[in-house]
mmCIF file with all atom_site columns, C-alpha atoms in Angstrom:
data_model
loop_
_atom_site.group_PDB
_atom_site.id
_atom_site.type_symbol
_atom_site.label_atom_id
_atom_site.label_alt_id
_atom_site.label_comp_id
_atom_site.label_asym_id
_atom_site.label_entity_id
_atom_site.label_seq_id
_atom_site.pdbx_PDB_ins_code
_atom_site.Cartn_x
_atom_site.Cartn_y
_atom_site.Cartn_z
_atom_site.occupancy
_atom_site.B_iso_or_equiv
_atom_site.pdbx_formal_charge
_atom_site.auth_seq_id
_atom_site.auth_comp_id
_atom_site.auth_asym_id
_atom_site.auth_atom_id
_atom_site.pdbx_PDB_model_num
ATOM 1   C CA . MET Z 1 1   ? 129.786 76.229  154.399 1.00 71.00 ? 423 MET Z CA 1
ATOM 2   C CA . LYS Z 1 2   ? 128.998 78.816  151.758 1.00 81.00 ? 424 LYS Z CA 1
ATOM 3   C CA . ALA Z 1 3   ? 126.055 78.188  149.440 1.00 85.00 ? 425 ALA Z CA 1
ATOM 4   C CA . ARG Z 1 4   ? 127.059 77.399  145.871 1.00 90.00 ? 426 ARG Z CA 1
ATOM 5   C CA . LEU Z 1 5   ? 125.882 79.838  143.218 1.00 94.00 ? 427 LEU Z CA 1
ATOM 6   C CA . VAL Z 1 6   ? 125.729 79.526  139.448 1.00 96.00 ? 428 VAL Z CA 1
ATOM 7   C CA . ILE Z 1 7   ? 125.776 82.678  137.346 1.00 97.00 ? 429 ILE Z CA 1
ATOM 8   C CA . TRP Z 1 8   ? 123.985 82.569  133.999 1.00 97.00 ? 430 TRP Z CA 1
ATOM 9   C CA . GLY Z 1 9   ? 126.097 84.716  131.725 1.00 95.00 ? 431 GLY Z CA 1
ATOM 10  C CA . ALA Z 1 10  ? 129.801 84.814  130.921 1.00 94.00 ? 432 ALA Z CA 1
ATOM 11  C CA . GLY Z 1 11  ? 130.491 88.425  130.015 1.00 93.00 ? 433 GLY Z CA 1
ATOM 12  C CA . GLY Z 1 12  ? 130.977 91.727  131.793 1.00 93.00 ? 434 GLY Z CA 1
ATOM 13  C CA . ALA Z 1 13  ? 127.743 91.602  133.789 1.00 94.00 ? 435 ALA Z CA 1
ATOM 14  C CA . ALA Z 1 14  ? 128.650 88.112  135.005 1.00 96.00 ? 436 ALA Z CA 1
ATOM 15  C CA . LYS Z 1 15  ? 132.019 89.364  136.232 1.00 96.00 ? 437 LYS Z CA 1
ATOM 16  C CA . VAL Z 1 16  ? 130.287 92.104  138.211 1.00 96.00 ? 438 VAL Z CA 1
ATOM 17  C CA . ALA Z 1 17  ? 127.799 89.645  139.701 1.00 96.00 ? 439 ALA Z CA 1
ATOM 18  C CA . ALA Z 1 18  ? 130.588 87.274  140.715 1.00 96.00 ? 440 ALA Z CA 1
ATOM 19  C CA . SER Z 1 19  ? 132.575 90.090  142.280 1.00 95.00 ? 441 SER Z CA 1
ATOM 20  C CA . ILE Z 1 20  ? 129.571 91.243  144.317 1.00 95.00 ? 442 ILE Z CA 1
ATOM 21  C CA . ALA Z 1 21  ? 128.721 87.704  145.416 1.00 93.00 ? 443 ALA Z CA 1
ATOM 22  C CA . ARG Z 1 22  ? 132.278 87.206  146.611 1.00 92.00 ? 444 ARG Z CA 1
ATOM 23  C CA . SER Z 1 23  ? 132.232 90.572  148.395 1.00 88.00 ? 445 SER Z CA 1
ATOM 24  C CA . GLU Z 1 24  ? 129.105 89.547  150.288 1.00 83.00 ? 446 GLU Z CA 1
ATOM 25  C CA . GLY Z 1 25  ? 130.922 86.438  151.463 1.00 82.00 ? 447 GLY Z CA 1
ATOM 26  C CA . GLU Z 1 26  ? 127.808 84.216  151.473 1.00 84.00 ? 448 GLU Z CA 1
ATOM 27  C CA . PHE Z 1 27  ? 128.339 82.351  148.207 1.00 88.00 ? 449 PHE Z CA 1
ATOM 28  C CA . GLU Z 1 28  ? 130.894 80.231  146.418 1.00 91.00 ? 450 GLU Z CA 1
ATOM 29  C CA . ILE Z 1 29  ? 130.799 80.636  142.629 1.00 94.00 ? 451 ILE Z CA 1
ATOM 30  C CA . ALA Z 1 30  ? 130.206 77.120  141.302 1.00 94.00 ? 452 ALA Z CA 1
ATOM 31  C CA . GLY Z 1 31  ? 130.521 78.237  137.690 1.00 95.00 ? 453 GLY Z CA 1
ATOM 32  C CA . PHE Z 1 32  ? 129.002 80.136  134.805 1.00 97.00 ? 454 PHE Z CA 1
ATOM 33  C CA . LEU Z 1 33  ? 126.503 79.201  132.072 1.00 97.00 ? 455 LEU Z CA 1
ATOM 34  C CA . ASP Z 1 34  ? 126.890 80.370  128.480 1.00 95.00 ? 456 ASP Z CA 1
ATOM 35  C CA . ASP Z 1 35  ? 124.240 79.394  125.929 1.00 90.00 ? 457 ASP Z CA 1
ATOM 36  C CA . LEU Z 1 36  ? 125.722 81.425  123.095 1.00 90.00 ? 458 LEU Z CA 1
ATOM 37  C CA . ASN Z 1 37  ? 129.223 79.980  122.893 1.00 90.00 ? 459 ASN Z CA 1
ATOM 38  C CA . PRO Z 1 38  ? 129.178 76.190  123.441 1.00 89.00 ? 460 PRO Z CA 1
ATOM 39  C CA . GLU Z 1 39  ? 132.863 75.998  122.536 1.00 92.00 ? 461 GLU Z CA 1
ATOM 40  C CA . ARG Z 1 40  ? 133.665 77.782  125.814 1.00 92.00 ? 462 ARG Z CA 1
ATOM 41  C CA . LYS Z 1 41  ? 132.496 74.835  127.939 1.00 94.00 ? 463 LYS Z CA 1
ATOM 42  C CA . GLY Z 1 42  ? 135.252 73.967  130.395 1.00 92.00 ? 464 GLY Z CA 1
ATOM 43  C CA . ASP Z 1 43  ? 137.091 77.257  129.924 1.00 95.00 ? 465 ASP Z CA 1
ATOM 44  C CA . SER Z 1 44  ? 138.324 79.145  132.954 1.00 95.00 ? 466 SER Z CA 1
ATOM 45  C CA . PHE Z 1 45  ? 136.428 82.400  133.492 1.00 95.00 ? 467 PHE Z CA 1
ATOM 46  C CA . TYR Z 1 46  ? 136.776 84.926  136.306 1.00 94.00 ? 468 TYR Z CA 1
ATOM 47  C CA . GLY Z 1 47  ? 137.901 82.508  138.982 1.00 92.00 ? 469 GLY Z CA 1
ATOM 48  C CA . ALA Z 1 48  ? 135.612 79.619  138.055 1.00 95.00 ? 470 ALA Z CA 1
ATOM 49  C CA . SER Z 1 49  ? 134.749 77.633  134.935 1.00 95.00 ? 471 SER Z CA 1
ATOM 50  C CA . ILE Z 1 50  ? 132.087 77.733  132.244 1.00 96.00 ? 472 ILE Z CA 1
ATOM 51  C CA . LEU Z 1 51  ? 129.894 74.711  132.859 1.00 95.00 ? 473 LEU Z CA 1
ATOM 52  C CA . GLY Z 1 52  ? 128.116 74.786  129.517 1.00 94.00 ? 474 GLY Z CA 1
ATOM 53  C CA . GLY Z 1 53  ? 124.644 76.048  128.608 1.00 93.00 ? 475 GLY Z CA 1
ATOM 54  C CA . ARG Z 1 54  ? 121.083 75.364  129.678 1.00 93.00 ? 476 ARG Z CA 1
ATOM 55  C CA . GLU Z 1 55  ? 121.569 71.627  129.161 1.00 92.00 ? 477 GLU Z CA 1
ATOM 56  C CA . GLN Z 1 56  ? 123.437 71.710  132.483 1.00 92.00 ? 478 GLN Z CA 1
ATOM 57  C CA . LEU Z 1 57  ? 120.435 72.912  134.509 1.00 91.00 ? 479 LEU Z CA 1
ATOM 58  C CA . ALA Z 1 58  ? 119.079 69.458  135.247 1.00 86.00 ? 480 ALA Z CA 1
ATOM 59  C CA . SER Z 1 59  ? 122.373 68.307  136.716 1.00 88.00 ? 481 SER Z CA 1
ATOM 60  C CA . LEU Z 1 60  ? 122.924 71.336  138.949 1.00 88.00 ? 482 LEU Z CA 1
ATOM 61  C CA . GLY Z 1 61  ? 120.390 70.285  141.564 1.00 78.00 ? 483 GLY Z CA 1
ATOM 62  C CA . ALA Z 1 62  ? 121.813 66.766  141.655 1.00 77.00 ? 484 ALA Z CA 1
ATOM 63  C CA . GLY Z 1 63  ? 125.170 68.371  142.386 1.00 80.00 ? 485 GLY Z CA 1
ATOM 64  C CA . GLY Z 1 64  ? 123.758 70.291  145.327 1.00 84.00 ? 486 GLY Z CA 1
ATOM 65  C CA . ILE Z 1 65  ? 123.536 73.634  143.542 1.00 90.00 ? 487 ILE Z CA 1
ATOM 66  C CA . LYS Z 1 66  ? 120.237 75.374  144.233 1.00 92.00 ? 488 LYS Z CA 1
ATOM 67  C CA . HIS Z 1 67  ? 120.965 79.065  143.609 1.00 95.00 ? 489 HIS Z CA 1
ATOM 68  C CA . ILE Z 1 68  ? 121.313 81.043  140.388 1.00 96.00 ? 490 ILE Z CA 1
ATOM 69  C CA . ILE Z 1 69  ? 121.393 84.657  139.248 1.00 97.00 ? 491 ILE Z CA 1
ATOM 70  C CA . ILE Z 1 70  ? 120.920 85.831  135.656 1.00 97.00 ? 492 ILE Z CA 1
ATOM 71  C CA . ALA Z 1 71  ? 123.731 88.296  134.888 1.00 96.00 ? 493 ALA Z CA 1
ATOM 72  C CA . ILE Z 1 72  ? 122.796 89.407  131.381 1.00 95.00 ? 494 ILE Z CA 1
ATOM 73  C CA . GLY Z 1 73  ? 122.063 93.041  130.563 1.00 92.00 ? 495 GLY Z CA 1
ATOM 74  C CA . ASP Z 1 74  ? 119.374 92.437  127.925 1.00 94.00 ? 496 ASP Z CA 1
ATOM 75  C CA . ASN Z 1 75  ? 116.017 92.563  129.690 1.00 95.00 ? 497 ASN Z CA 1
ATOM 76  C CA . ALA Z 1 76  ? 114.135 90.245  127.350 1.00 94.00 ? 498 ALA Z CA 1
ATOM 77  C CA . ALA Z 1 77  ? 116.844 87.578  127.530 1.00 94.00 ? 499 ALA Z CA 1
ATOM 78  C CA . ARG Z 1 78  ? 117.076 87.888  131.301 1.00 95.00 ? 500 ARG Z CA 1
ATOM 79  C CA . ARG Z 1 79  ? 113.291 87.475  131.608 1.00 96.00 ? 501 ARG Z CA 1
ATOM 80  C CA . LYS Z 1 80  ? 113.316 84.267  129.552 1.00 96.00 ? 502 LYS Z CA 1
ATOM 81  C CA . LEU Z 1 81  ? 116.277 82.732  131.331 1.00 96.00 ? 503 LEU Z CA 1
ATOM 82  C CA . ALA Z 1 82  ? 114.816 83.472  134.759 1.00 95.00 ? 504 ALA Z CA 1
ATOM 83  C CA . SER Z 1 83  ? 111.708 81.548  133.762 1.00 95.00 ? 505 SER Z CA 1
ATOM 84  C CA . VAL Z 1 84  ? 113.791 78.635  132.467 1.00 94.00 ? 506 VAL Z CA 1
ATOM 85  C CA . SER Z 1 85  ? 115.792 78.568  135.702 1.00 94.00 ? 507 SER Z CA 1
ATOM 86  C CA . ARG Z 1 86  ? 112.694 78.487  137.879 1.00 94.00 ? 508 ARG Z CA 1
ATOM 87  C CA . GLU Z 1 87  ? 111.211 75.684  135.777 1.00 92.00 ? 509 GLU Z CA 1
ATOM 88  C CA . ALA Z 1 88  ? 114.403 73.725  136.412 1.00 91.00 ? 510 ALA Z CA 1
ATOM 89  C CA . GLY Z 1 89  ? 113.840 74.084  140.164 1.00 91.00 ? 511 GLY Z CA 1
ATOM 90  C CA . LEU Z 1 90  ? 116.585 76.618  140.850 1.00 93.00 ? 512 LEU Z CA 1
ATOM 91  C CA . SER Z 1 91  ? 116.114 79.515  143.234 1.00 94.00 ? 513 SER Z CA 1
ATOM 92  C CA . LEU Z 1 92  ? 116.897 83.016  141.949 1.00 96.00 ? 514 LEU Z CA 1
ATOM 93  C CA . ILE Z 1 93  ? 118.838 84.901  144.594 1.00 95.00 ? 515 ILE Z CA 1
ATOM 94  C CA . SER Z 1 94  ? 119.453 88.623  144.919 1.00 96.00 ? 516 SER Z CA 1
ATOM 95  C CA . ILE Z 1 95  ? 122.883 90.053  145.647 1.00 95.00 ? 517 ILE Z CA 1
ATOM 96  C CA . VAL Z 1 96  ? 123.666 93.544  146.910 1.00 96.00 ? 518 VAL Z CA 1
ATOM 97  C CA . HIS Z 1 97  ? 127.112 95.148  146.858 1.00 95.00 ? 519 HIS Z CA 1
ATOM 98  C CA . PRO Z 1 98  ? 128.317 95.989  150.377 1.00 94.00 ? 520 PRO Z CA 1
ATOM 99  C CA . THR Z 1 99  ? 128.744 99.667  149.436 1.00 96.00 ? 521 THR Z CA 1
ATOM 100 C CA . ALA Z 1 100 ? 125.143 100.071 148.274 1.00 97.00 ? 522 ALA Z CA 1
ATOM 101 C CA . SER Z 1 101 ? 122.926 102.125 150.603 1.00 98.00 ? 523 SER Z CA 1
ATOM 102 C CA . VAL Z 1 102 ? 119.535 100.435 150.799 1.00 98.00 ? 524 VAL Z CA 1
ATOM 103 C CA . SER Z 1 103 ? 116.957 101.714 153.275 1.00 97.00 ? 525 SER Z CA 1
ATOM 104 C CA . ILE Z 1 104 ? 115.799 99.118  155.785 1.00 97.00 ? 526 ILE Z CA 1
ATOM 105 C CA . ASP Z 1 105 ? 112.207 99.329  154.537 1.00 97.00 ? 527 ASP Z CA 1
ATOM 106 C CA . VAL Z 1 106 ? 113.001 98.738  150.849 1.00 98.00 ? 528 VAL Z CA 1
ATOM 107 C CA . THR Z 1 107 ? 111.610 95.521  149.374 1.00 98.00 ? 529 THR Z CA 1
ATOM 108 C CA . ILE Z 1 108 ? 113.732 93.586  146.861 1.00 98.00 ? 530 ILE Z CA 1
ATOM 109 C CA . GLY Z 1 109 ? 112.468 90.685  144.771 1.00 97.00 ? 531 GLY Z CA 1
ATOM 110 C CA . GLU Z 1 110 ? 114.220 87.516  143.668 1.00 97.00 ? 532 GLU Z CA 1
ATOM 111 C CA . GLY Z 1 111 ? 117.199 87.452  141.336 1.00 97.00 ? 533 GLY Z CA 1
ATOM 112 C CA . THR Z 1 112 ? 117.994 91.158  141.545 1.00 98.00 ? 534 THR Z CA 1
ATOM 113 C CA . LEU Z 1 113 ? 121.523 92.542  141.229 1.00 97.00 ? 535 LEU Z CA 1
ATOM 114 C CA . ILE Z 1 114 ? 122.367 95.816  143.004 1.00 97.00 ? 536 ILE Z CA 1
ATOM 115 C CA . LYS Z 1 115 ? 125.800 97.209  142.176 1.00 97.00 ? 537 LYS Z CA 1
ATOM 116 C CA . ALA Z 1 116 ? 128.351 99.320  144.039 1.00 96.00 ? 538 ALA Z CA 1
ATOM 117 C CA . GLY Z 1 117 ? 127.335 102.705 145.373 1.00 97.00 ? 539 GLY Z CA 1
ATOM 118 C CA . ALA Z 1 118 ? 123.648 102.444 144.520 1.00 98.00 ? 540 ALA Z CA 1
ATOM 119 C CA . VAL Z 1 119 ? 121.299 104.410 146.779 1.00 98.00 ? 541 VAL Z CA 1
ATOM 120 C CA . ILE Z 1 120 ? 117.744 103.173 147.283 1.00 98.00 ? 542 ILE Z CA 1
ATOM 121 C CA . GLU Z 1 121 ? 115.641 105.320 149.571 1.00 98.00 ? 543 GLU Z CA 1
ATOM 122 C CA . SER Z 1 122 ? 112.732 104.685 151.946 1.00 98.00 ? 544 SER Z CA 1
ATOM 123 C CA . GLU Z 1 123 ? 109.875 102.397 150.922 1.00 98.00 ? 545 GLU Z CA 1
ATOM 124 C CA . ALA Z 1 124 ? 111.049 101.936 147.353 1.00 98.00 ? 546 ALA Z CA 1
ATOM 125 C CA . ARG Z 1 125 ? 110.058 98.604  145.819 1.00 98.00 ? 547 ARG Z CA 1
ATOM 126 C CA . ILE Z 1 126 ? 112.400 96.663  143.558 1.00 98.00 ? 548 ILE Z CA 1
ATOM 127 C CA . GLY Z 1 127 ? 110.971 93.698  141.657 1.00 98.00 ? 549 GLY Z CA 1
ATOM 128 C CA . ASP Z 1 128 ? 112.357 90.353  140.529 1.00 98.00 ? 550 ASP Z CA 1
ATOM 129 C CA . ASN Z 1 129 ? 115.285 89.935  138.150 1.00 97.00 ? 551 ASN Z CA 1
ATOM 130 C CA . VAL Z 1 130 ? 116.178 93.651  138.134 1.00 98.00 ? 552 VAL Z CA 1
ATOM 131 C CA . ILE Z 1 131 ? 119.606 95.207  137.582 1.00 98.00 ? 553 ILE Z CA 1
ATOM 132 C CA . ILE Z 1 132 ? 120.407 98.376  139.545 1.00 98.00 ? 554 ILE Z CA 1
ATOM 133 C CA . GLY Z 1 133 ? 123.646 99.840  138.211 1.00 97.00 ? 555 GLY Z CA 1
ATOM 134 C CA . ALA Z 1 134 ? 126.592 101.342 140.055 1.00 97.00 ? 556 ALA Z CA 1
ATOM 135 C CA . GLN Z 1 135 ? 125.984 104.787 141.560 1.00 98.00 ? 557 GLN Z CA 1
ATOM 136 C CA . THR Z 1 136 ? 122.296 104.622 140.630 1.00 98.00 ? 558 THR Z CA 1
ATOM 137 C CA . TYR Z 1 137 ? 119.764 106.560 142.713 1.00 98.00 ? 559 TYR Z CA 1
ATOM 138 C CA . VAL Z 1 138 ? 116.221 105.330 143.392 1.00 98.00 ? 560 VAL Z CA 1
ATOM 139 C CA . GLY Z 1 139 ? 114.093 107.843 145.286 1.00 98.00 ? 561 GLY Z CA 1
ATOM 140 C CA . HIS Z 1 140 ? 111.662 107.200 148.097 1.00 98.00 ? 562 HIS Z CA 1
ATOM 141 C CA . ASP Z 1 141 ? 108.453 105.314 147.253 1.00 98.00 ? 563 ASP Z CA 1
ATOM 142 C CA . ALA Z 1 142 ? 109.651 104.581 143.718 1.00 98.00 ? 564 ALA Z CA 1
ATOM 143 C CA . ILE Z 1 143 ? 108.727 101.274 142.077 1.00 98.00 ? 565 ILE Z CA 1
ATOM 144 C CA . VAL Z 1 144 ? 110.998 99.324  139.753 1.00 98.00 ? 566 VAL Z CA 1
ATOM 145 C CA . GLU Z 1 145 ? 109.076 96.410  138.280 1.00 98.00 ? 567 GLU Z CA 1
ATOM 146 C CA . ASP Z 1 146 ? 110.340 92.952  137.275 1.00 98.00 ? 568 ASP Z CA 1
ATOM 147 C CA . ASN Z 1 147 ? 113.060 92.583  134.622 1.00 97.00 ? 569 ASN Z CA 1
ATOM 148 C CA . ALA Z 1 148 ? 113.869 96.309  134.477 1.00 98.00 ? 570 ALA Z CA 1
ATOM 149 C CA . HIS Z 1 149 ? 117.411 97.657  134.188 1.00 98.00 ? 571 HIS Z CA 1
ATOM 150 C CA . LEU Z 1 150 ? 118.630 100.950 135.660 1.00 98.00 ? 572 LEU Z CA 1
ATOM 151 C CA . SER Z 1 151 ? 122.079 101.603 134.222 1.00 97.00 ? 573 SER Z CA 1
ATOM 152 C CA . GLY Z 1 152 ? 124.960 103.115 136.139 1.00 97.00 ? 574 GLY Z CA 1
ATOM 153 C CA . GLY Z 1 153 ? 124.531 106.688 137.315 1.00 98.00 ? 575 GLY Z CA 1
ATOM 154 C CA . SER Z 1 154 ? 120.845 106.869 136.423 1.00 98.00 ? 576 SER Z CA 1
ATOM 155 C CA . LYS Z 1 155 ? 118.504 108.712 138.769 1.00 98.00 ? 577 LYS Z CA 1
ATOM 156 C CA . LEU Z 1 156 ? 114.878 107.829 139.425 1.00 98.00 ? 578 LEU Z CA 1
ATOM 157 C CA . GLY Z 1 157 ? 112.855 110.449 141.300 1.00 98.00 ? 579 GLY Z CA 1
ATOM 158 C CA . GLY Z 1 158 ? 110.644 109.720 144.261 1.00 97.00 ? 580 GLY Z CA 1
ATOM 159 C CA . SER Z 1 159 ? 107.275 108.014 143.650 1.00 98.00 ? 581 SER Z CA 1
ATOM 160 C CA . SER Z 1 160 ? 108.173 107.278 140.024 1.00 98.00 ? 582 SER Z CA 1
ATOM 161 C CA . ILE Z 1 161 ? 107.478 103.922 138.392 1.00 98.00 ? 583 ILE Z CA 1
ATOM 162 C CA . VAL Z 1 162 ? 109.637 101.951 135.974 1.00 98.00 ? 584 VAL Z CA 1
ATOM 163 C CA . GLU Z 1 163 ? 107.393 99.306  134.492 1.00 98.00 ? 585 GLU Z CA 1
ATOM 164 C CA . GLU Z 1 164 ? 108.268 95.717  133.614 1.00 97.00 ? 586 GLU Z CA 1
ATOM 165 C CA . GLY Z 1 165 ? 111.207 95.312  131.254 1.00 97.00 ? 587 GLY Z CA 1
ATOM 166 C CA . ALA Z 1 166 ? 111.993 99.037  130.911 1.00 97.00 ? 588 ALA Z CA 1
ATOM 167 C CA . TRP Z 1 167 ? 115.557 100.355 130.676 1.00 97.00 ? 589 TRP Z CA 1
ATOM 168 C CA . LEU Z 1 168 ? 117.158 103.572 131.946 1.00 98.00 ? 590 LEU Z CA 1
ATOM 169 C CA . GLY Z 1 169 ? 120.404 104.361 130.131 1.00 97.00 ? 591 GLY Z CA 1
ATOM 170 C CA . LEU Z 1 170 ? 123.676 105.530 131.681 1.00 97.00 ? 592 LEU Z CA 1
ATOM 171 C CA . GLY Z 1 171 ? 123.325 108.827 133.512 1.00 98.00 ? 593 GLY Z CA 1
ATOM 172 C CA . SER Z 1 172 ? 119.660 109.314 132.618 1.00 98.00 ? 594 SER Z CA 1
ATOM 173 C CA . VAL Z 1 173 ? 117.381 111.282 134.939 1.00 98.00 ? 595 VAL Z CA 1
ATOM 174 C CA . VAL Z 1 174 ? 113.685 110.679 135.608 1.00 98.00 ? 596 VAL Z CA 1
ATOM 175 C CA . LYS Z 1 175 ? 111.976 113.351 137.675 1.00 97.00 ? 597 LYS Z CA 1
ATOM 176 C CA . ASP Z 1 176 ? 109.644 112.512 140.525 1.00 98.00 ? 598 ASP Z CA 1
ATOM 177 C CA . ARG Z 1 177 ? 106.160 111.023 139.933 1.00 98.00 ? 599 ARG Z CA 1
ATOM 178 C CA . ILE Z 1 178 ? 106.893 109.859 136.384 1.00 98.00 ? 600 ILE Z CA 1
ATOM 179 C CA . ARG Z 1 179 ? 105.828 106.534 134.861 1.00 98.00 ? 601 ARG Z CA 1
ATOM 180 C CA . ILE Z 1 180 ? 108.152 104.779 132.394 1.00 98.00 ? 602 ILE Z CA 1
ATOM 181 C CA . GLY Z 1 181 ? 106.072 102.354 130.344 1.00 96.00 ? 603 GLY Z CA 1
ATOM 182 C CA . GLN Z 1 182 ? 106.666 98.649  129.890 1.00 96.00 ? 604 GLN Z CA 1
ATOM 183 C CA . ASN Z 1 183 ? 109.716 97.825  127.745 1.00 95.00 ? 605 ASN Z CA 1
ATOM 184 C CA . ALA Z 1 184 ? 110.462 101.526 127.150 1.00 96.00 ? 606 ALA Z CA 1
ATOM 185 C CA . GLU Z 1 185 ? 114.097 102.546 126.731 1.00 96.00 ? 607 GLU Z CA 1
ATOM 186 C CA . VAL Z 1 186 ? 115.530 105.821 128.023 1.00 97.00 ? 608 VAL Z CA 1
ATOM 187 C CA . GLY Z 1 187 ? 118.751 106.815 126.288 1.00 96.00 ? 609 GLY Z CA 1
ATOM 188 C CA . ALA Z 1 188 ? 122.001 107.659 128.021 1.00 96.00 ? 610 ALA Z CA 1
ATOM 189 C CA . GLY Z 1 189 ? 121.922 111.132 129.554 1.00 97.00 ? 611 GLY Z CA 1
ATOM 190 C CA . ALA Z 1 190 ? 118.249 111.724 128.737 1.00 97.00 ? 612 ALA Z CA 1
ATOM 191 C CA . VAL Z 1 191 ? 116.116 113.802 131.114 1.00 98.00 ? 613 VAL Z CA 1
ATOM 192 C CA . VAL Z 1 192 ? 112.546 112.540 131.411 1.00 98.00 ? 614 VAL Z CA 1
ATOM 193 C CA . LEU Z 1 193 ? 110.008 115.141 132.530 1.00 97.00 ? 615 LEU Z CA 1
ATOM 194 C CA . GLU Z 1 194 ? 106.783 113.464 131.344 1.00 96.00 ? 616 GLU Z CA 1
ATOM 195 C CA . ASP Z 1 195 ? 105.343 109.946 131.422 1.00 97.00 ? 617 ASP Z CA 1
ATOM 196 C CA . LEU Z 1 196 ? 106.544 107.595 128.678 1.00 96.00 ? 618 LEU Z CA 1
ATOM 197 C CA . PRO Z 1 197 ? 104.223 105.032 127.057 1.00 95.00 ? 619 PRO Z CA 1
ATOM 198 C CA . PRO Z 1 198 ? 105.260 101.401 126.581 1.00 94.00 ? 620 PRO Z CA 1
ATOM 199 C CA . ASP Z 1 199 ? 107.653 100.310 123.809 1.00 93.00 ? 621 ASP Z CA 1
ATOM 200 C CA . VAL Z 1 200 ? 109.235 103.658 123.025 1.00 95.00 ? 622 VAL Z CA 1
ATOM 201 C CA . VAL Z 1 201 ? 112.770 104.980 122.914 1.00 96.00 ? 623 VAL Z CA 1
ATOM 202 C CA . ALA Z 1 202 ? 113.281 108.391 124.537 1.00 96.00 ? 624 ALA Z CA 1
ATOM 203 C CA . THR Z 1 203 ? 116.381 110.555 124.089 1.00 95.00 ? 625 THR Z CA 1
ATOM 204 C CA . GLY Z 1 204 ? 117.426 114.142 124.715 1.00 95.00 ? 626 GLY Z CA 1
ATOM 205 C CA . ASN Z 1 205 ? 116.852 116.875 127.292 1.00 95.00 ? 627 ASN Z CA 1
ATOM 206 C CA . PRO Z 1 206 ? 113.956 117.052 127.703 1.00 94.00 ? 628 PRO Z CA 1
ATOM 207 C CA . ALA Z 1 207 ? 113.474 113.505 126.457 1.00 93.00 ? 629 ALA Z CA 1
ATOM 208 C CA . GLN Z 1 208 ? 111.429 113.011 123.300 1.00 93.00 ? 630 GLN Z CA 1
ATOM 209 C CA . ALA Z 1 209 ? 109.835 109.600 122.688 1.00 90.00 ? 631 ALA Z CA 1
ATOM 210 C CA . ARG Z 1 210 ? 109.546 107.683 119.470 1.00 88.00 ? 632 ARG Z CA 1
ATOM 211 C CA . TRP Z 1 211 ? 108.035 104.256 118.912 1.00 75.00 ? 633 TRP Z CA 1
ATOM 212 C CA . ARG Z 1 212 ? 110.333 101.689 117.401 1.00 63.00 ? 634 ARG Z CA 1
ATOM 213 C CA . PRO Z 1 213 ? 108.856 98.421  116.050 1.00 56.00 ? 635 PRO Z CA 1
ATOM 214 C CA . GLY Z 1 214 ? 110.680 95.343  117.216 1.00 52.00 ? 636 GLY Z CA 1
ATOM 215 C CA . LEU Z 1 215 ? 112.088 96.939  120.370 1.00 49.00 ? 637 LEU Z CA 1
ATOM 216 C CA . PHE Z 1 216 ? 113.922 94.240  122.371 1.00 43.00 ? 638 PHE Z CA 1
ATOM 217 C CA . GLY Z 1 217 ? 113.052 91.698  119.691 1.00 40.00 ? 639 GLY Z CA 1
ATOM 218 C CA . ARG Z 1 218 ? 109.275 92.016  120.052 1.00 38.00 ? 640 ARG Z CA 1
#
């Protein structure tokens, strides 16, 4: 029998996660959680139903559901919900689209979502609760820390580091041996040629960084 999987989220990212899980063939989608819209409880959504919000966590284990993935694009929200899920005794599982090319020596943490066509090269390390977008490239020996998000088509050069909670926008490029600081945000199409400190937004080619108070709600 297939393991039953709950997806926390009920938007576009949740649809992608469900599609990948079904493509892998290892999981049955038991349902979706949505904290933001309680009126959606019981609604049909992408081939399953919305079970409710976090108040349902305690009952999932009793129903034989042990696996969850957080399919929400916002890094700060995903970080918090992963912690809540673990506290409830659920196991965060990682799912990888069958068309992704992941080197055999890559390490992948818990709760990570790797989308179609991603390429992850030799001895890269991907942390917990990460999103790797479609057609994204991660070079050899690169490190993507927990709760980071590499959007579709982004490119991370070899031996570069994306620190915890950082975000690479659509089509952005980070050259080799660059460090992207914690919670930093790289804009769509930006080209990063120098290290970025934590809590900045960087845009342009070459990317220019500016600090923005309250980034990601902090």
